[in-house]
Amino acid sequence: MQLTNIGVIKDLFERHGFSFTKSLGQNFLINPAICPKIAEQGGCKSGVCALEIGTGVGVLTQELAKRCDKVVAIEIDTGLKPILEETLSEFDNVEIVFADVMEIDLKALIAEKFGDSEVVVCANLPYYITSPVIMRVLEEKLPVKALTVMVQKEAADRICAAPGTRDCGALSCGVSYYSKPRMLFKVNRGSFMPSPNVDSAVIRLDIMDENGLGVKDEKLFFRIVRAAFSQRRKQIINPLSGELGIAKAALADIFSECGIRPTARAEELTLKDYAALCSGISAKL
Ligand code: SAM
């Protein structure tokens, strides 16, 4: 079934009495070139299992199922159930779980459905939950090899920006702490039905087993990063002093001991710098 054909989609909707829910970010892919590229560049192949988040009518699910051993897909909208039963009927390696991705226990789901198999995650989600989902997958240290997601074009640039460069932020520091991010390709707004107001891009995060930074207190590390970027135009020492309750002069000493200019701003520091600050500060707390 050609799920990028508008006539086919409209017929499915009519027969199953389905209509779009805008609040669920239901912009479905209708450009036939995109889903095969997401599946291939997302690492889908024999010997690999895929966790998909947000199926829509199953256009990407089909491409994942063609290439992977097994696909488990999470979708919040139960109104799509009869449609997915029809569109995925030819695949015996797909299971749909109707749940909210922000509520479900992803670690337990992966263990139950995939066991020890190699797992990749692919998602085209509403933009407002993309960053929380990315951070959930990373922070919960899910046993996943790579995460490939569609995001707004501008968000893709920010997420993939290396710490220590102009576009970086707390999110890109978090992403780079756990993974190696890269931009795969751009997707213009006309590739979706209905068409959103922004262009998109697909990014892939290759999750690292070990980042080599040797951070002992991750909670403190991310407190420092978040505080630093909370006032990115200011010298880090100012928000950091407030957040940690340490006098600026004492912080300036720690910065100097770590070989970092006390006047530095958030975007000037690499992850290694933040890691050094974290251990310097933790020794004084
Ligand atoms: N993958 C399909 C495609 O590319 O055409 C659908 C993409 S559409 C942008 C996002 C999908 O995510 C919708 O089907 C929507 O119902 C689903 N969704 C939205 N919020 C969700 C949530 N919290 N948990 C799981 N699925 C969600």
mmCIF file of C-alpha atoms and ligand atoms in Angstrom:
data_model
loop_
_atom_site.group_PDB
_atom_site.id
_atom_site.type_symbol
_atom_site.label_atom_id
_atom_site.label_comp_id
_atom_site.label_asym_id
_atom_site.label_seq_id
_atom_site.Cartn_x
_atom_site.Cartn_y
_atom_site.Cartn_z
ATOM 1 C CA MET A 1 0.000 0.000 0.000
ATOM 2 C CA GLN A 2 1.515 3.329 -1.116
ATOM 3 C CA LEU A 3 1.162 5.385 2.068
ATOM 4 C CA THR A 4 2.753 8.486 0.557
ATOM 5 C CA ASN A 5 -0.115 8.742 -1.945
ATOM 6 C CA ILE A 6 -2.568 11.419 -0.795
ATOM 7 C CA GLY A 7 -5.509 9.595 -2.411
ATOM 8 C CA VAL A 8 -4.659 6.390 -0.512
ATOM 9 C CA ILE A 9 -4.379 8.289 2.800
ATOM 10 C CA LYS A 10 -7.685 10.127 2.269
ATOM 11 C CA ASP A 11 -9.421 6.852 1.399
ATOM 12 C CA LEU A 12 -8.045 5.234 4.582
ATOM 13 C CA PHE A 13 -9.213 8.179 6.683
ATOM 14 C CA GLU A 14 -12.689 8.116 5.149
ATOM 15 C CA ARG A 15 -13.206 4.404 5.512
ATOM 16 C CA HIS A 16 -12.000 4.399 9.134
ATOM 17 C CA GLY A 17 -13.553 7.718 10.152
ATOM 18 C CA PHE A 18 -10.164 9.215 11.108
ATOM 19 C CA SER A 19 -9.277 12.899 11.182
ATOM 20 C CA PHE A 20 -6.031 14.658 12.111
ATOM 21 C CA THR A 21 -5.460 15.793 15.695
ATOM 22 C CA LYS A 22 -3.378 18.932 15.441
ATOM 23 C CA SER A 23 -2.405 18.883 19.116
ATOM 24 C CA LEU A 24 -0.694 15.494 18.571
ATOM 25 C CA GLY A 25 1.521 16.984 15.864
ATOM 26 C CA GLN A 26 -0.011 14.765 13.204
ATOM 27 C CA ASN A 27 1.868 15.852 10.086
ATOM 28 C CA PHE A 28 2.310 12.693 8.053
ATOM 29 C CA LEU A 29 5.146 12.137 5.586
ATOM 30 C CA ILE A 30 4.015 12.039 1.945
ATOM 31 C CA ASN A 31 7.392 12.410 0.200
ATOM 32 C CA PRO A 32 8.252 8.839 -0.893
ATOM 33 C CA ALA A 33 12.019 9.499 -0.745
ATOM 34 C CA ILE A 34 12.156 10.263 2.982
ATOM 35 C CA CYS A 35 11.154 7.113 4.912
ATOM 36 C CA PRO A 36 13.526 4.735 3.056
ATOM 37 C CA LYS A 37 16.346 7.210 3.783
ATOM 38 C CA ILE A 38 15.458 7.413 7.500
ATOM 39 C CA ALA A 39 15.379 3.618 7.744
ATOM 40 C CA GLU A 40 18.656 3.079 5.877
ATOM 41 C CA GLN A 41 20.619 5.928 7.424
ATOM 42 C CA GLY A 42 19.092 5.105 10.828
ATOM 43 C CA GLY A 43 20.882 1.740 10.800
ATOM 44 C CA CYS A 44 17.943 -0.556 9.984
ATOM 45 C CA LYS A 45 19.146 -3.859 8.579
ATOM 46 C CA SER A 46 19.002 -7.574 9.155
ATOM 47 C CA GLY A 47 20.087 -8.465 12.702
ATOM 48 C CA VAL A 48 18.796 -5.159 14.085
ATOM 49 C CA CYS A 49 15.475 -4.370 15.839
ATOM 50 C CA ALA A 50 13.768 -0.982 15.652
ATOM 51 C CA LEU A 51 11.757 0.944 18.201
ATOM 52 C CA GLU A 52 9.617 3.515 16.398
ATOM 53 C CA ILE A 53 7.890 6.362 18.197
ATOM 54 C CA GLY A 54 4.813 7.931 16.563
ATOM 55 C CA THR A 55 3.580 5.733 13.702
ATOM 56 C CA GLY A 56 0.925 7.877 12.036
ATOM 57 C CA VAL A 57 -0.505 5.657 9.305
ATOM 58 C CA GLY A 58 2.622 3.474 9.340
ATOM 59 C CA VAL A 59 4.553 4.990 6.446
ATOM 60 C CA LEU A 60 7.918 4.801 8.231
ATOM 61 C CA THR A 61 6.926 1.626 10.095
ATOM 62 C CA GLN A 62 6.687 -0.200 6.755
ATOM 63 C CA GLU A 63 10.228 0.817 5.771
ATOM 64 C CA LEU A 64 11.603 -0.230 9.166
ATOM 65 C CA ALA A 65 9.761 -3.575 8.954
ATOM 66 C CA LYS A 66 11.183 -4.278 5.471
ATOM 67 C CA ARG A 67 14.744 -3.946 6.774
ATOM 68 C CA CYS A 68 14.772 -4.935 10.471
ATOM 69 C CA ASP A 69 14.200 -8.274 12.205
ATOM 70 C CA LYS A 70 11.487 -6.802 14.401
ATOM 71 C CA VAL A 71 9.749 -3.444 14.893
ATOM 72 C CA VAL A 72 7.916 -2.276 17.980
ATOM 73 C CA ALA A 73 6.146 1.034 17.462
ATOM 74 C CA ILE A 74 4.630 3.296 20.103
ATOM 75 C CA GLU A 75 1.633 5.431 19.109
ATOM 76 C CA ILE A 76 -0.561 7.504 21.393
ATOM 77 C CA ASP A 77 -3.641 7.800 19.154
ATOM 78 C CA THR A 78 -5.833 4.694 19.364
ATOM 79 C CA GLY A 79 -7.930 6.160 16.526
ATOM 80 C CA LEU A 80 -5.115 4.945 14.225
ATOM 81 C CA LYS A 81 -5.546 1.304 15.320
ATOM 82 C CA PRO A 82 -7.851 0.100 12.501
ATOM 83 C CA ILE A 83 -5.754 1.975 9.938
ATOM 84 C CA LEU A 84 -2.487 0.424 11.164
ATOM 85 C CA GLU A 85 -4.090 -3.040 11.212
ATOM 86 C CA GLU A 86 -4.752 -2.554 7.517
ATOM 87 C CA THR A 87 -1.543 -0.803 6.438
ATOM 88 C CA LEU A 88 0.786 -3.168 8.307
ATOM 89 C CA SER A 89 -1.159 -6.397 7.691
ATOM 90 C CA GLU A 90 1.502 -7.796 5.350
ATOM 91 C CA PHE A 91 4.222 -7.602 8.041
ATOM 92 C CA ASP A 92 4.465 -10.271 10.720
ATOM 93 C CA ASN A 93 7.423 -8.596 12.452
ATOM 94 C CA VAL A 94 5.611 -5.453 13.664
ATOM 95 C CA GLU A 95 3.900 -4.829 16.978
ATOM 96 C CA ILE A 96 2.143 -1.571 17.854
ATOM 97 C CA VAL A 97 1.971 -0.471 21.469
ATOM 98 C CA PHE A 98 -0.654 2.200 22.113
ATOM 99 C CA ALA A 99 0.832 4.414 24.800
ATOM 100 C CA ASP A 100 2.258 7.851 25.521
ATOM 101 C CA VAL A 101 6.025 7.693 24.947
ATOM 102 C CA MET A 102 6.548 10.064 27.868
ATOM 103 C CA GLU A 103 4.722 7.723 30.245
ATOM 104 C CA ILE A 104 5.780 4.261 29.164
ATOM 105 C CA ASP A 105 8.739 2.458 30.784
ATOM 106 C CA LEU A 106 11.045 2.350 27.757
ATOM 107 C CA LYS A 107 13.768 0.287 29.440
ATOM 108 C CA ALA A 108 11.288 -2.447 30.393
ATOM 109 C CA LEU A 109 9.689 -2.344 26.931
ATOM 110 C CA ILE A 110 13.044 -2.769 25.166
ATOM 111 C CA ALA A 111 14.060 -5.634 27.478
ATOM 112 C CA GLU A 112 10.711 -7.381 27.027
ATOM 113 C CA LYS A 113 10.402 -6.992 23.255
ATOM 114 C CA PHE A 114 14.003 -7.119 22.043
ATOM 115 C CA GLY A 115 16.007 -9.005 24.679
ATOM 116 C CA ASP A 116 19.722 -8.692 23.862
ATOM 117 C CA SER A 117 19.273 -7.731 20.185
ATOM 118 C CA GLU A 118 20.856 -4.606 18.757
ATOM 119 C CA VAL A 119 18.254 -1.821 18.859
ATOM 120 C CA VAL A 120 17.904 1.463 16.989
ATOM 121 C CA VAL A 121 15.239 4.092 17.654
ATOM 122 C CA CYS A 122 13.567 6.015 14.810
ATOM 123 C CA ALA A 123 11.048 8.752 15.400
ATOM 124 C CA ASN A 124 9.094 11.446 13.633
ATOM 125 C CA LEU A 125 7.356 13.084 16.561
ATOM 126 C CA PRO A 126 5.551 16.301 17.400
ATOM 127 C CA TYR A 127 8.298 18.865 17.798
ATOM 128 C CA TYR A 128 7.287 19.830 21.331
ATOM 129 C CA ILE A 129 8.207 16.367 22.660
ATOM 130 C CA THR A 130 11.242 15.665 20.494
ATOM 131 C CA SER A 131 13.816 17.134 22.910
ATOM 132 C CA PRO A 132 12.274 15.478 26.002
ATOM 133 C CA VAL A 133 12.219 12.138 24.149
ATOM 134 C CA ILE A 134 15.840 12.539 23.025
ATOM 135 C CA MET A 135 16.930 13.328 26.583
ATOM 136 C CA ARG A 136 14.864 10.421 27.988
ATOM 137 C CA VAL A 137 16.562 7.937 25.679
ATOM 138 C CA LEU A 138 19.999 9.350 26.529
ATOM 139 C CA GLU A 139 19.656 9.992 30.269
ATOM 140 C CA GLU A 140 17.990 6.658 31.000
ATOM 141 C CA LYS A 141 20.965 5.048 29.254
ATOM 142 C CA LEU A 142 18.686 2.809 27.242
ATOM 143 C CA PRO A 143 20.448 -0.080 25.502
ATOM 144 C CA VAL A 144 20.168 1.563 22.106
ATOM 145 C CA LYS A 145 22.822 1.902 19.409
ATOM 146 C CA ALA A 146 21.474 4.961 17.606
ATOM 147 C CA LEU A 147 18.571 7.385 17.726
ATOM 148 C CA THR A 148 17.394 8.893 14.432
ATOM 149 C CA VAL A 149 14.834 11.682 14.676
ATOM 150 C CA MET A 150 13.105 14.309 12.612
ATOM 151 C CA VAL A 151 13.393 17.747 14.184
ATOM 152 C CA GLN A 152 12.818 21.344 13.133
ATOM 153 C CA LYS A 153 15.673 22.485 10.900
ATOM 154 C CA GLU A 154 16.835 25.150 13.389
ATOM 155 C CA ALA A 155 16.666 22.670 16.275
ATOM 156 C CA ALA A 156 18.799 20.241 14.246
ATOM 157 C CA ASP A 157 21.498 22.888 13.847
ATOM 158 C CA ARG A 158 21.440 23.620 17.571
ATOM 159 C CA ILE A 159 21.397 19.975 18.684
ATOM 160 C CA CYS A 160 24.317 19.079 16.403
ATOM 161 C CA ALA A 161 26.394 22.134 17.394
ATOM 162 C CA ALA A 162 29.568 21.063 19.173
ATOM 163 C CA PRO A 163 30.008 22.394 22.724
ATOM 164 C CA GLY A 164 32.423 25.307 22.606
ATOM 165 C CA THR A 165 30.905 26.692 19.378
ATOM 166 C CA ARG A 166 28.465 29.564 18.838
ATOM 167 C CA ASP A 167 25.211 27.592 18.302
ATOM 168 C CA CYS A 168 25.651 25.205 21.221
ATOM 169 C CA GLY A 169 23.331 25.163 24.226
ATOM 170 C CA ALA A 170 22.438 23.058 27.245
ATOM 171 C CA LEU A 171 20.646 20.554 24.970
ATOM 172 C CA SER A 172 23.590 20.112 22.595
ATOM 173 C CA CYS A 173 25.922 19.681 25.585
ATOM 174 C CA GLY A 174 23.586 16.985 26.935
ATOM 175 C CA VAL A 175 23.379 15.300 23.538
ATOM 176 C CA SER A 176 27.169 15.405 23.031
ATOM 177 C CA TYR A 177 27.747 14.085 26.546
ATOM 178 C CA TYR A 178 25.996 10.829 25.647
ATOM 179 C CA SER A 179 26.291 10.567 21.865
ATOM 180 C CA LYS A 180 27.891 11.655 18.617
ATOM 181 C CA PRO A 181 25.250 13.720 16.811
ATOM 182 C CA ARG A 182 25.178 14.365 13.082
ATOM 183 C CA MET A 183 22.861 15.967 10.570
ATOM 184 C CA LEU A 184 21.656 13.409 8.001
ATOM 185 C CA PHE A 185 19.496 15.410 5.585
ATOM 186 C CA LYS A 186 16.976 18.230 5.315
ATOM 187 C CA VAL A 187 13.256 17.703 4.696
ATOM 188 C CA ASN A 188 11.181 20.556 3.309
ATOM 189 C CA ARG A 189 7.743 21.377 4.680
ATOM 190 C CA GLY A 190 5.994 20.210 1.492
ATOM 191 C CA SER A 191 6.993 16.619 2.353
ATOM 192 C CA PHE A 192 4.208 16.455 4.959
ATOM 193 C CA MET A 193 0.422 16.388 4.993
ATOM 194 C CA PRO A 194 -0.768 18.747 6.343
ATOM 195 C CA SER A 195 2.254 20.902 5.626
ATOM 196 C CA PRO A 196 3.797 22.502 8.771
ATOM 197 C CA ASN A 197 5.068 26.098 8.887
ATOM 198 C CA VAL A 198 8.709 25.110 9.204
ATOM 199 C CA ASP A 199 11.270 22.972 7.401
ATOM 200 C CA SER A 200 12.730 19.934 9.123
ATOM 201 C CA ALA A 201 15.875 17.832 9.228
ATOM 202 C CA VAL A 202 16.695 14.287 10.214
ATOM 203 C CA ILE A 203 19.517 13.853 12.702
ATOM 204 C CA ARG A 204 21.207 10.720 13.996
ATOM 205 C CA LEU A 205 22.727 10.346 17.451
ATOM 206 C CA ASP A 206 25.183 7.472 17.829
ATOM 207 C CA ILE A 207 25.121 6.575 21.471
ATOM 208 C CA MET A 208 28.490 6.106 23.174
ATOM 209 C CA ASP A 209 29.154 3.439 25.797
ATOM 210 C CA GLU A 210 31.757 5.689 27.368
ATOM 211 C CA ASN A 211 32.408 9.393 26.746
ATOM 212 C CA GLY A 212 35.906 9.480 28.242
ATOM 213 C CA LEU A 213 35.125 12.569 30.361
ATOM 214 C CA GLY A 214 35.314 10.730 33.681
ATOM 215 C CA VAL A 215 32.535 12.780 35.305
ATOM 216 C CA LYS A 216 31.839 11.385 38.770
ATOM 217 C CA ASP A 217 28.836 13.531 39.689
ATOM 218 C CA GLU A 218 26.585 13.771 36.609
ATOM 219 C CA LYS A 219 23.882 15.618 38.528
ATOM 220 C CA LEU A 220 26.336 18.394 39.410
ATOM 221 C CA PHE A 221 27.755 18.368 35.851
ATOM 222 C CA PHE A 222 24.327 19.075 34.340
ATOM 223 C CA ARG A 223 23.492 21.619 37.056
ATOM 224 C CA ILE A 224 26.616 23.523 36.007
ATOM 225 C CA VAL A 225 25.819 23.257 32.278
ATOM 226 C CA ARG A 226 22.194 24.357 32.739
ATOM 227 C CA ALA A 227 23.174 27.261 35.001
ATOM 228 C CA ALA A 228 25.884 28.367 32.541
ATOM 229 C CA PHE A 229 23.443 28.490 29.607
ATOM 230 C CA SER A 230 20.628 30.046 31.648
ATOM 231 C CA GLN A 231 22.325 33.400 30.988
ATOM 232 C CA ARG A 232 24.440 32.623 27.966
ATOM 233 C CA ARG A 233 25.439 36.219 27.250
ATOM 234 C CA LYS A 234 26.874 36.645 30.747
ATOM 235 C CA GLN A 235 30.108 35.330 32.203
ATOM 236 C CA ILE A 236 29.427 31.849 33.594
ATOM 237 C CA ILE A 237 30.640 32.818 37.020
ATOM 238 C CA ASN A 238 27.545 34.971 37.637
ATOM 239 C CA PRO A 239 24.750 32.388 37.213
ATOM 240 C CA LEU A 240 26.987 29.669 38.639
ATOM 241 C CA SER A 241 27.617 31.594 41.822
ATOM 242 C CA GLY A 242 23.846 31.983 42.349
ATOM 243 C CA GLU A 243 23.052 28.368 41.478
ATOM 244 C CA LEU A 244 25.745 26.824 43.687
ATOM 245 C CA GLY A 245 25.906 29.396 46.475
ATOM 246 C CA ILE A 246 29.688 29.787 46.020
ATOM 247 C CA ALA A 247 31.264 33.257 46.097
ATOM 248 C CA LYS A 248 32.463 34.588 42.729
ATOM 249 C CA ALA A 249 36.035 34.990 43.973
ATOM 250 C CA ALA A 250 36.187 31.349 45.076
ATOM 251 C CA LEU A 251 34.715 30.280 41.740
ATOM 252 C CA ALA A 252 37.275 32.393 39.873
ATOM 253 C CA ASP A 253 40.034 30.473 41.691
ATOM 254 C CA ILE A 254 38.502 27.150 40.658
ATOM 255 C CA PHE A 255 38.246 28.350 37.040
ATOM 256 C CA SER A 256 41.912 29.345 37.050
ATOM 257 C CA GLU A 257 42.971 26.038 38.615
ATOM 258 C CA CYS A 258 41.100 24.288 35.768
ATOM 259 C CA GLY A 259 42.860 26.441 33.171
ATOM 260 C CA ILE A 260 39.618 28.258 32.246
ATOM 261 C CA ARG A 261 39.362 32.049 32.029
ATOM 262 C CA PRO A 262 37.102 33.258 34.869
ATOM 263 C CA THR A 263 35.446 35.632 32.346
ATOM 264 C CA ALA A 264 34.415 32.792 30.003
ATOM 265 C CA ARG A 265 30.855 32.517 28.654
ATOM 266 C CA ALA A 266 28.851 29.289 28.380
ATOM 267 C CA GLU A 267 29.359 28.791 24.643
ATOM 268 C CA GLU A 268 33.147 29.056 24.931
ATOM 269 C CA LEU A 269 33.563 25.929 27.043
ATOM 270 C CA THR A 270 34.015 22.411 25.707
ATOM 271 C CA LEU A 271 32.616 19.374 27.499
ATOM 272 C CA LYS A 272 36.120 18.715 28.854
ATOM 273 C CA ASP A 273 36.094 22.196 30.401
ATOM 274 C CA TYR A 274 32.691 21.554 32.015
ATOM 275 C CA ALA A 275 33.947 18.191 33.297
ATOM 276 C CA ALA A 276 37.041 19.869 34.798
ATOM 277 C CA LEU A 277 34.876 22.536 36.441
ATOM 278 C CA CYS A 278 32.593 19.839 37.804
ATOM 279 C CA SER A 279 35.411 17.998 39.539
ATOM 280 C CA GLY A 280 37.007 21.276 40.732
ATOM 281 C CA ILE A 281 33.706 22.482 42.205
ATOM 282 C CA SER A 282 32.791 19.103 43.642
ATOM 283 C CA ALA A 283 36.103 19.037 45.565
ATOM 284 C CA LYS A 284 35.192 22.377 47.211
ATOM 285 C CA LEU A 285 31.510 21.653 48.020
HETATM 286 N N1 SAM B 1 5.710 8.556 11.556
HETATM 287 C C1 SAM B 1 4.546 9.135 10.905
HETATM 288 C C2 SAM B 1 4.954 9.845 9.654
HETATM 289 O O1 SAM B 1 6.162 10.112 9.503
HETATM 290 O O2 SAM B 1 4.103 10.145 8.832
HETATM 291 C C3 SAM B 1 3.788 10.070 11.834
HETATM 292 C C4 SAM B 1 4.516 11.307 12.261
HETATM 293 S S1 SAM B 1 3.542 12.509 13.103
HETATM 294 C C5 SAM B 1 4.645 13.918 12.956
HETATM 295 C C6 SAM B 1 3.743 12.159 14.838
HETATM 296 C C7 SAM B 1 3.012 10.914 15.365
HETATM 297 O O3 SAM B 1 3.319 10.798 16.771
HETATM 298 C C8 SAM B 1 1.503 10.974 15.275
HETATM 299 O O4 SAM B 1 0.990 9.784 14.761
HETATM 300 C C9 SAM B 1 1.043 11.200 16.717
HETATM 301 O O5 SAM B 1 -0.241 10.688 16.987
HETATM 302 C C10 SAM B 1 2.144 10.494 17.498
HETATM 303 N N2 SAM B 1 2.321 10.992 18.872
HETATM 304 C C11 SAM B 1 2.133 12.257 19.310
HETATM 305 N N3 SAM B 1 2.407 12.349 20.624
HETATM 306 C C12 SAM B 1 2.814 11.117 21.015
HETATM 307 C C13 SAM B 1 3.213 10.569 22.274
HETATM 308 N N4 SAM B 1 3.284 11.331 23.379
HETATM 309 N N5 SAM B 1 3.517 9.265 22.344
HETATM 310 C C14 SAM B 1 3.456 8.479 21.233
HETATM 311 N N6 SAM B 1 3.076 8.940 20.007
HETATM 312 C C15 SAM B 1 2.756 10.239 19.917
#
